[in-house]
């Protein structure tokens, strides 16, 4: 078993779930879906820093049709209960990070203020929005990784990691 599998076994609620990764062509409804989730999250939590991240936040980029929502909260556990009451399902509990699933399809990532992942996600989103070559390379990689079954979505994400780090270093 890999280090990633060991980690996933510790943090995933409900265990690893094999997944066929399929990309959708860019959809102009993705920003509206983000806004629906943002409004629902704000109603559940009150004021919070909420950003649309991930591929659905980049106009013109093919993506898994799942909106990624990044939420910065002062207390992870205190944020989970109201989000569950609002219809989200807790999927990941790891140090400094929680992920909840929502419908329409969304991953809601909770972070504590100052977590370096917050800035990394925003930097990568902004890079892809403004750099056509970075966007082209990233989409090319995503297309090469799509169409196969992965042991868990996290394996797919890990396969993209080297290019993401390279693109961010070159920024």
mmCIF file of C-alpha atoms in Angstrom:
data_model
loop_
_atom_site.group_PDB
_atom_site.id
_atom_site.type_symbol
_atom_site.label_atom_id
_atom_site.label_comp_id
_atom_site.label_asym_id
_atom_site.label_seq_id
_atom_site.Cartn_x
_atom_site.Cartn_y
_atom_site.Cartn_z
ATOM 1 C CA UNK A 1 0.000 0.000 0.000
ATOM 2 C CA UNK A 2 1.296 3.459 -0.897
ATOM 3 C CA UNK A 3 1.823 6.353 1.492
ATOM 4 C CA UNK A 4 -1.130 8.074 -0.198
ATOM 5 C CA UNK A 5 -3.363 5.048 0.427
ATOM 6 C CA UNK A 6 -2.294 4.936 4.081
ATOM 7 C CA UNK A 7 -3.106 8.640 4.443
ATOM 8 C CA UNK A 8 -6.476 8.267 2.702
ATOM 9 C CA UNK A 9 -7.430 5.349 4.925
ATOM 10 C CA UNK A 10 -6.895 7.639 7.937
ATOM 11 C CA UNK A 11 -8.730 10.736 6.701
ATOM 12 C CA UNK A 12 -11.510 9.635 4.349
ATOM 13 C CA UNK A 13 -14.926 9.110 5.847
ATOM 14 C CA UNK A 14 -16.469 6.120 4.106
ATOM 15 C CA UNK A 15 -13.149 4.928 2.673
ATOM 16 C CA UNK A 16 -11.606 5.205 -0.749
ATOM 17 C CA UNK A 17 -14.044 5.238 -3.649
ATOM 18 C CA UNK A 18 -12.890 4.185 -7.131
ATOM 19 C CA UNK A 19 -13.883 6.808 -9.672
ATOM 20 C CA UNK A 20 -13.960 7.146 -13.439
ATOM 21 C CA UNK A 21 -12.646 10.642 -14.151
ATOM 22 C CA UNK A 22 -14.573 12.300 -16.949
ATOM 23 C CA UNK A 23 -14.057 15.866 -18.093
ATOM 24 C CA UNK A 24 -16.795 18.181 -19.284
ATOM 25 C CA UNK A 25 -16.292 20.966 -21.747
ATOM 26 C CA UNK A 26 -16.377 24.450 -20.190
ATOM 27 C CA UNK A 27 -19.859 25.265 -18.916
ATOM 28 C CA UNK A 28 -21.000 28.870 -18.457
ATOM 29 C CA UNK A 29 -23.278 27.730 -15.595
ATOM 30 C CA UNK A 30 -20.348 26.881 -13.299
ATOM 31 C CA UNK A 31 -20.006 30.415 -11.834
ATOM 32 C CA UNK A 32 -23.758 30.438 -11.071
ATOM 33 C CA UNK A 33 -23.479 27.044 -9.339
ATOM 34 C CA UNK A 34 -20.615 28.438 -7.253
ATOM 35 C CA UNK A 35 -22.786 31.428 -6.286
ATOM 36 C CA UNK A 36 -25.598 29.072 -5.201
ATOM 37 C CA UNK A 37 -23.183 27.169 -2.955
ATOM 38 C CA UNK A 38 -21.634 30.405 -1.662
ATOM 39 C CA UNK A 39 -25.054 31.731 -0.683
ATOM 40 C CA UNK A 40 -25.983 28.445 1.017
ATOM 41 C CA UNK A 41 -22.682 28.376 2.918
ATOM 42 C CA UNK A 42 -23.049 32.009 4.011
ATOM 43 C CA UNK A 43 -26.577 31.263 5.236
ATOM 44 C CA UNK A 44 -25.218 28.334 7.271
ATOM 45 C CA UNK A 45 -22.024 29.928 8.623
ATOM 46 C CA UNK A 46 -22.499 33.659 8.506
ATOM 47 C CA UNK A 47 -19.676 35.854 7.179
ATOM 48 C CA UNK A 48 -16.785 33.831 5.741
ATOM 49 C CA UNK A 49 -14.061 34.136 3.118
ATOM 50 C CA UNK A 50 -15.374 32.026 0.219
ATOM 51 C CA UNK A 51 -13.694 31.576 -3.174
ATOM 52 C CA UNK A 52 -14.414 29.623 -6.337
ATOM 53 C CA UNK A 53 -11.268 27.573 -7.032
ATOM 54 C CA UNK A 54 -10.407 24.560 -9.158
ATOM 55 C CA UNK A 55 -10.927 24.098 -12.868
ATOM 56 C CA UNK A 56 -14.585 25.165 -12.919
ATOM 57 C CA UNK A 57 -13.398 28.623 -11.815
ATOM 58 C CA UNK A 58 -11.297 29.048 -14.980
ATOM 59 C CA UNK A 59 -13.250 30.199 -18.054
ATOM 60 C CA UNK A 60 -12.534 28.038 -21.089
ATOM 61 C CA UNK A 61 -11.006 25.117 -19.167
ATOM 62 C CA UNK A 62 -12.417 21.588 -19.386
ATOM 63 C CA UNK A 63 -13.134 20.223 -15.917
ATOM 64 C CA UNK A 64 -14.784 17.526 -13.882
ATOM 65 C CA UNK A 65 -18.267 19.037 -13.495
ATOM 66 C CA UNK A 66 -17.794 19.506 -9.748
ATOM 67 C CA UNK A 67 -17.514 23.039 -8.351
ATOM 68 C CA UNK A 68 -14.673 23.540 -5.853
ATOM 69 C CA UNK A 69 -15.483 26.004 -3.083
ATOM 70 C CA UNK A 70 -12.767 27.169 -0.691
ATOM 71 C CA UNK A 71 -13.960 28.447 2.685
ATOM 72 C CA UNK A 72 -11.739 29.954 5.387
ATOM 73 C CA UNK A 73 -13.165 29.505 8.886
ATOM 74 C CA UNK A 74 -11.748 30.103 12.383
ATOM 75 C CA UNK A 75 -12.819 26.649 13.638
ATOM 76 C CA UNK A 76 -13.115 23.638 11.327
ATOM 77 C CA UNK A 77 -15.260 21.483 13.590
ATOM 78 C CA UNK A 78 -17.620 24.339 14.439
ATOM 79 C CA UNK A 79 -18.203 24.885 10.692
ATOM 80 C CA UNK A 80 -18.986 21.256 9.876
ATOM 81 C CA UNK A 81 -22.242 20.908 11.828
ATOM 82 C CA UNK A 82 -24.084 23.857 10.223
ATOM 83 C CA UNK A 83 -22.902 22.770 6.775
ATOM 84 C CA UNK A 84 -24.159 19.227 7.369
ATOM 85 C CA UNK A 85 -27.473 20.737 8.508
ATOM 86 C CA UNK A 86 -27.495 22.681 5.200
ATOM 87 C CA UNK A 87 -27.250 19.408 3.260
ATOM 88 C CA UNK A 88 -23.511 18.905 2.814
ATOM 89 C CA UNK A 89 -21.869 15.559 3.643
ATOM 90 C CA UNK A 90 -18.516 15.376 5.436
ATOM 91 C CA UNK A 91 -16.094 13.300 3.362
ATOM 92 C CA UNK A 92 -12.558 14.200 4.558
ATOM 93 C CA UNK A 93 -11.279 15.002 8.026
ATOM 94 C CA UNK A 94 -7.553 15.708 8.056
ATOM 95 C CA UNK A 95 -5.275 18.025 9.999
ATOM 96 C CA UNK A 96 -6.245 21.613 9.121
ATOM 97 C CA UNK A 97 -8.651 20.631 6.325
ATOM 98 C CA UNK A 98 -12.177 19.308 5.898
ATOM 99 C CA UNK A 99 -14.013 18.457 2.682
ATOM 100 C CA UNK A 100 -17.758 18.245 2.363
ATOM 101 C CA UNK A 101 -19.685 17.113 -0.710
ATOM 102 C CA UNK A 102 -22.705 18.999 -1.932
ATOM 103 C CA UNK A 103 -25.390 19.012 -4.601
ATOM 104 C CA UNK A 104 -25.363 20.287 -7.278
ATOM 105 C CA UNK A 105 -21.954 18.559 -7.399
ATOM 106 C CA UNK A 106 -19.462 20.490 -5.268
ATOM 107 C CA UNK A 107 -16.499 19.934 -3.006
ATOM 108 C CA UNK A 108 -16.443 22.411 -0.130
ATOM 109 C CA UNK A 109 -12.909 22.728 1.258
ATOM 110 C CA UNK A 110 -12.625 24.199 4.759
ATOM 111 C CA UNK A 111 -9.300 25.704 5.870
ATOM 112 C CA UNK A 112 -8.068 27.661 8.854
ATOM 113 C CA UNK A 113 -6.777 31.221 8.280
ATOM 114 C CA UNK A 114 -3.163 31.307 7.145
ATOM 115 C CA UNK A 115 -3.080 27.788 5.679
ATOM 116 C CA UNK A 116 -0.656 27.933 2.713
ATOM 117 C CA UNK A 117 -3.077 25.874 0.587
ATOM 118 C CA UNK A 118 -5.476 28.823 0.507
ATOM 119 C CA UNK A 119 -3.012 31.067 -1.300
ATOM 120 C CA UNK A 120 -1.734 28.215 -3.504
ATOM 121 C CA UNK A 121 -5.251 27.497 -4.794
ATOM 122 C CA UNK A 122 -5.876 31.178 -5.537
ATOM 123 C CA UNK A 123 -2.487 31.621 -7.218
ATOM 124 C CA UNK A 124 -3.043 28.561 -9.421
ATOM 125 C CA UNK A 125 -6.570 29.661 -10.358
ATOM 126 C CA UNK A 126 -5.331 33.144 -11.256
ATOM 127 C CA UNK A 127 -2.397 31.732 -13.234
ATOM 128 C CA UNK A 128 -4.719 29.554 -15.317
ATOM 129 C CA UNK A 129 -7.077 32.485 -15.883
ATOM 130 C CA UNK A 130 -4.292 34.739 -17.193
ATOM 131 C CA UNK A 131 -1.705 32.432 -18.825
ATOM 132 C CA UNK A 132 -2.989 30.622 -21.944
ATOM 133 C CA UNK A 133 0.100 28.384 -22.159
ATOM 134 C CA UNK A 134 -0.221 27.236 -18.543
ATOM 135 C CA UNK A 135 -3.932 26.607 -19.117
ATOM 136 C CA UNK A 136 -3.176 24.629 -22.298
ATOM 137 C CA UNK A 137 -0.555 22.456 -20.571
ATOM 138 C CA UNK A 138 -2.801 21.792 -17.595
ATOM 139 C CA UNK A 139 -5.787 20.872 -19.755
ATOM 140 C CA UNK A 140 -3.603 18.600 -21.886
ATOM 141 C CA UNK A 141 -2.483 16.743 -18.755
ATOM 142 C CA UNK A 142 -6.042 16.504 -17.432
ATOM 143 C CA UNK A 143 -7.259 15.044 -20.730
ATOM 144 C CA UNK A 144 -4.444 12.478 -20.691
ATOM 145 C CA UNK A 145 -5.464 11.389 -17.166
ATOM 146 C CA UNK A 146 -9.223 11.307 -17.833
ATOM 147 C CA UNK A 147 -11.173 8.339 -19.091
ATOM 148 C CA UNK A 148 -9.738 5.846 -16.620
ATOM 149 C CA UNK A 149 -10.776 4.510 -13.258
ATOM 150 C CA UNK A 150 -8.664 5.792 -10.355
ATOM 151 C CA UNK A 151 -8.574 4.081 -6.927
ATOM 152 C CA UNK A 152 -9.821 7.379 -5.483
ATOM 153 C CA UNK A 153 -10.147 10.963 -6.737
ATOM 154 C CA UNK A 154 -7.093 11.835 -4.642
ATOM 155 C CA UNK A 155 -4.910 9.621 -6.856
ATOM 156 C CA UNK A 156 -6.022 11.653 -9.873
ATOM 157 C CA UNK A 157 -5.233 14.885 -8.003
ATOM 158 C CA UNK A 158 -1.803 13.566 -7.008
ATOM 159 C CA UNK A 159 -1.017 12.742 -10.663
ATOM 160 C CA UNK A 160 -1.524 16.433 -11.521
ATOM 161 C CA UNK A 161 0.688 17.633 -8.664
ATOM 162 C CA UNK A 162 4.076 17.746 -10.424
ATOM 163 C CA UNK A 163 2.790 19.978 -13.241
ATOM 164 C CA UNK A 164 0.903 22.233 -10.821
ATOM 165 C CA UNK A 165 4.056 22.715 -8.737
ATOM 166 C CA UNK A 166 6.132 23.380 -11.879
ATOM 167 C CA UNK A 167 3.678 25.985 -13.159
ATOM 168 C CA UNK A 168 3.495 27.735 -9.787
ATOM 169 C CA UNK A 169 7.310 27.807 -9.497
ATOM 170 C CA UNK A 170 7.544 29.451 -12.912
ATOM 171 C CA UNK A 171 5.114 32.177 -11.921
#
